[in-house]
Coordinates of C-alpha atoms in Angstrom, one line a residue:
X786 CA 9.9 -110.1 8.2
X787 CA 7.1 -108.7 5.7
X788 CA 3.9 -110.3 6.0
X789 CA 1.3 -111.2 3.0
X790 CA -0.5 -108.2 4.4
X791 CA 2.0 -105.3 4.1
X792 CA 3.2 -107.2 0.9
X793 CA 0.1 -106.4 -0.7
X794 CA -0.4 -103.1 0.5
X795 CA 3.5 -102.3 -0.7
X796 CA 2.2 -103.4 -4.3
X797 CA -0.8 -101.3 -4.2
X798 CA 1.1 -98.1 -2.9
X799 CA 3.5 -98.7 -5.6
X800 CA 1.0 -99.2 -8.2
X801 CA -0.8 -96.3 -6.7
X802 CA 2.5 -93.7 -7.4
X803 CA 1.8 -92.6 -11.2
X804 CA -2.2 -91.7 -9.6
X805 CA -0.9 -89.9 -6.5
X806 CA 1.9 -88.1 -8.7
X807 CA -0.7 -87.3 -11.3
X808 CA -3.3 -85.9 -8.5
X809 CA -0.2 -84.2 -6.9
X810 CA 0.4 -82.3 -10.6
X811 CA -3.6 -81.6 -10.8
X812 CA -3.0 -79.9 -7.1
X813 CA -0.1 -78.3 -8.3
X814 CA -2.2 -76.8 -11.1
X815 CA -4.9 -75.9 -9.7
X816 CA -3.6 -73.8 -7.0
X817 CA -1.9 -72.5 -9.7
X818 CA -4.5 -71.2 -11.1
X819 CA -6.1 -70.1 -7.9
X820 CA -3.5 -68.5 -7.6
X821 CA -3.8 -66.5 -10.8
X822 CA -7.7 -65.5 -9.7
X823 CA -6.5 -64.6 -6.9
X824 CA -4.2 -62.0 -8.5
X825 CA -6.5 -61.1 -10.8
X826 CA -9.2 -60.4 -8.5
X827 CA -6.7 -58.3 -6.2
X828 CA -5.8 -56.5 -9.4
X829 CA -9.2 -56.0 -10.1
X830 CA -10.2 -54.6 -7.1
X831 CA -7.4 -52.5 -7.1
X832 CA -8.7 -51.1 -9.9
X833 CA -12.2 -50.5 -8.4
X834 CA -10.4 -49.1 -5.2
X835 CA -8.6 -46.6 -7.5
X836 CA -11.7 -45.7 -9.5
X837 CA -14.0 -44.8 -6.4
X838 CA -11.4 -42.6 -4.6
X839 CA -11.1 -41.1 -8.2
X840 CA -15.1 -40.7 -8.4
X841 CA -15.0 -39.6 -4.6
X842 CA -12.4 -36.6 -5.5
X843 CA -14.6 -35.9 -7.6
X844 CA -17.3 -35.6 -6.0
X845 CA -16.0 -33.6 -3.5
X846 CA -14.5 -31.1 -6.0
X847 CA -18.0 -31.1 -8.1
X848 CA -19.7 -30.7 -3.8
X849 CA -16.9 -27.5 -3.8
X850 CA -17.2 -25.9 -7.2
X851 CA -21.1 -25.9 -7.0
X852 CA -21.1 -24.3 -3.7
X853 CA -18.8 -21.5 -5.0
X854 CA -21.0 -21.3 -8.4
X855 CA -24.1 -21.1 -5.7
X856 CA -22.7 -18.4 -3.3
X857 CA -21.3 -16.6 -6.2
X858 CA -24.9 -16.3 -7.8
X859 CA -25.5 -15.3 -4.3
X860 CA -23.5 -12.2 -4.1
X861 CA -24.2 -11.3 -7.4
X862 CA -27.8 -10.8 -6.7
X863 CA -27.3 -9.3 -3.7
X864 CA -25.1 -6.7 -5.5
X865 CA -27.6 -6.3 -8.0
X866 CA -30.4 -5.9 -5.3
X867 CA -28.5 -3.3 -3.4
X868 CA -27.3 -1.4 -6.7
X869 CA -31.0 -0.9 -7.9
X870 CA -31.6 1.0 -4.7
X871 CA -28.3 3.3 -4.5
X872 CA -30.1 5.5 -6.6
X873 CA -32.9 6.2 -4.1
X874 CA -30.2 6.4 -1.3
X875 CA -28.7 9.3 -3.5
X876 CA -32.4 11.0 -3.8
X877 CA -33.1 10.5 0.4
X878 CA -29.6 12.4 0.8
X879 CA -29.9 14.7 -1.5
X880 CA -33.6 15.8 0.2
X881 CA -32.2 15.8 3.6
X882 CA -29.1 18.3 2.5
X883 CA -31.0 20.9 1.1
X884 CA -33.7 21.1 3.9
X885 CA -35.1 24.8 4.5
X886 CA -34.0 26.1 8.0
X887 CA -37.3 26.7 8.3
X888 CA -38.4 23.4 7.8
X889 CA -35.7 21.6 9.6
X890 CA -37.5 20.6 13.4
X891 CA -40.6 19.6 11.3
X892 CA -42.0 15.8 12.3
X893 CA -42.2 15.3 8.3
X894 CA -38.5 15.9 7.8
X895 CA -37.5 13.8 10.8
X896 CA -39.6 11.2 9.4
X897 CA -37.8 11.2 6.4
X898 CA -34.2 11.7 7.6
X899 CA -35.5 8.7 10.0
X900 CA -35.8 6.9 6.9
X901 CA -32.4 7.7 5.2
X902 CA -31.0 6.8 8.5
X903 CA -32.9 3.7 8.7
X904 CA -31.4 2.7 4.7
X905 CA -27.9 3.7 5.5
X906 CA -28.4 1.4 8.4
X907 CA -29.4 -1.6 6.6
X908 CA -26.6 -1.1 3.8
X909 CA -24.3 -1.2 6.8
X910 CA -25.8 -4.2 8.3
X911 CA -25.6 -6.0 4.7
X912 CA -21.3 -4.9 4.4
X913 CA -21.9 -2.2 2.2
X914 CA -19.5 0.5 2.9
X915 CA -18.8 4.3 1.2
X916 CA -15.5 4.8 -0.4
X917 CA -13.9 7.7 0.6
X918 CA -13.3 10.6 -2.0
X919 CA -12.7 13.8 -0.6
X920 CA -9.0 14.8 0.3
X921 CA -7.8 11.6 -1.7
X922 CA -6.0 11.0 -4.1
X923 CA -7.7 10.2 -7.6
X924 CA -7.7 6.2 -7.7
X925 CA -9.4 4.9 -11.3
X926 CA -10.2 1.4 -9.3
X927 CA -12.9 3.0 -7.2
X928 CA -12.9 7.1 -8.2
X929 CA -14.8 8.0 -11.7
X930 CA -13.6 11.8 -12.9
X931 CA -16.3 14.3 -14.1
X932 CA -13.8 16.7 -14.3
X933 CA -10.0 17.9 -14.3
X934 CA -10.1 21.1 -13.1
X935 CA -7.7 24.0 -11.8
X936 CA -8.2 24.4 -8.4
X937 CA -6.5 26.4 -6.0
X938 CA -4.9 24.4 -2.9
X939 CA -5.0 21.2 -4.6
X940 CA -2.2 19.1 -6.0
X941 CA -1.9 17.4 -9.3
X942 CA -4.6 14.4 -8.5
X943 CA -6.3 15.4 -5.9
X944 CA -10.4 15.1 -5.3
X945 CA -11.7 18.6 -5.1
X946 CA -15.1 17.3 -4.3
X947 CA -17.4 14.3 -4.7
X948 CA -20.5 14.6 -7.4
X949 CA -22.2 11.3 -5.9
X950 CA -20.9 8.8 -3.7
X951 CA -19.4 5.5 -4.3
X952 CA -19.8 2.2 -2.2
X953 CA -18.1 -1.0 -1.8
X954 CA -19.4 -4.3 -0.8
X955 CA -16.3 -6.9 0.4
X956 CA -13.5 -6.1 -1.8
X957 CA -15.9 -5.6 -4.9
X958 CA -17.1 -1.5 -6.5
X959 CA -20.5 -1.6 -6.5
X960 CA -20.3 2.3 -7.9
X961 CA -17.6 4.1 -8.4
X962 CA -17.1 7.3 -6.4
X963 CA -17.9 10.5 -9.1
X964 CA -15.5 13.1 -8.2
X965 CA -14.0 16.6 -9.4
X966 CA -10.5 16.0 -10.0
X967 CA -7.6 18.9 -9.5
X968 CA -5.2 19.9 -12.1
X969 CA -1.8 22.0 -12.1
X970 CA -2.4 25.0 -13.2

């Protein structure tokens, strides 16, 4: 048996249906729409994710390519330091080979082979190394040839002698090696 009561309420709850069916379709909607922010903010920051590791390669490769720029600029002054005083090298050499025997136990000359020492030393200590000449063959990457010459006991190609030396610092000529170069006869 269905009292007054749960009459009334029965009549309500039906009259009620078209309000809770219409707030069940505003629900329905809205989450619909949340649910398209929802992918539009993931897509969106997505988007940002993508862009800051793009910026971030980047940056690294801009971090990479400025370091090579800066320690290129570095050997290439060092080069051009070290070139500017193979010429004086040449001159300290060329003093100490053609010392007088009568000369050669005098403090002044040991002073200044002391010195030439000391340069060859530091050219060392910096990488720079001679390039061989004599008893080579002639190579155009590090020999320069003054002159083809006939020369006896020499083949085709060979360095007869070296005019002024040539040095090397890494895998890069500094100067090229000035050589004599033998020719058949």
């Amino acid at each position: 048996m269905v009292s007054d009561a749960d009459q009334e309420s029965l009549g309500a709850a039906e009259m009620d249906a078209p309000a809770t069916e219409e707030r069940v379709c505003q629900l329905e909607q809205r989450i619909g729409e949340l649910e398209a922010s929802l992918a539009e903010a993931e897509r969106q920051a997505k988007e940002y994710l993508d862009g800051w590791q793009r910026e971030r390669a980047s940056f690294a490769n801009y971090r990479r390519r400025i370091e090579e720029e800066r320690t290129s600029i570095s050997q290439a002054a060092l080069e051009d330091f070290i070139c500017q005083f193979l010429p004086l090298l040449d001159d300290l050499e060329r003093a100490c080979g053609d010392i007088p025997e009568e000369l050669a136990g005098h403090p002044w000359v040991e002073g200044v082979r002391m010195v030439e020492r000391k340069f060859r030393q530091l050219l060392e200590s910096l990488g720079v190394e001679e390039i061989e000449a004599e008893g080579c063959k002639f190579d155009p990457e590090v020999h320069e040839a003054i002159t083809h010459e006939e020369a006896e006991g020499f083949a085709e190609g060979d360095v007869i002698g070296q005019v002024l030396k040539g040095y090397r610092l890494g895998d890069r000529i500094l100067r090229c090696s000035v050589v004599r170069v033998a020719k058949s006869s």
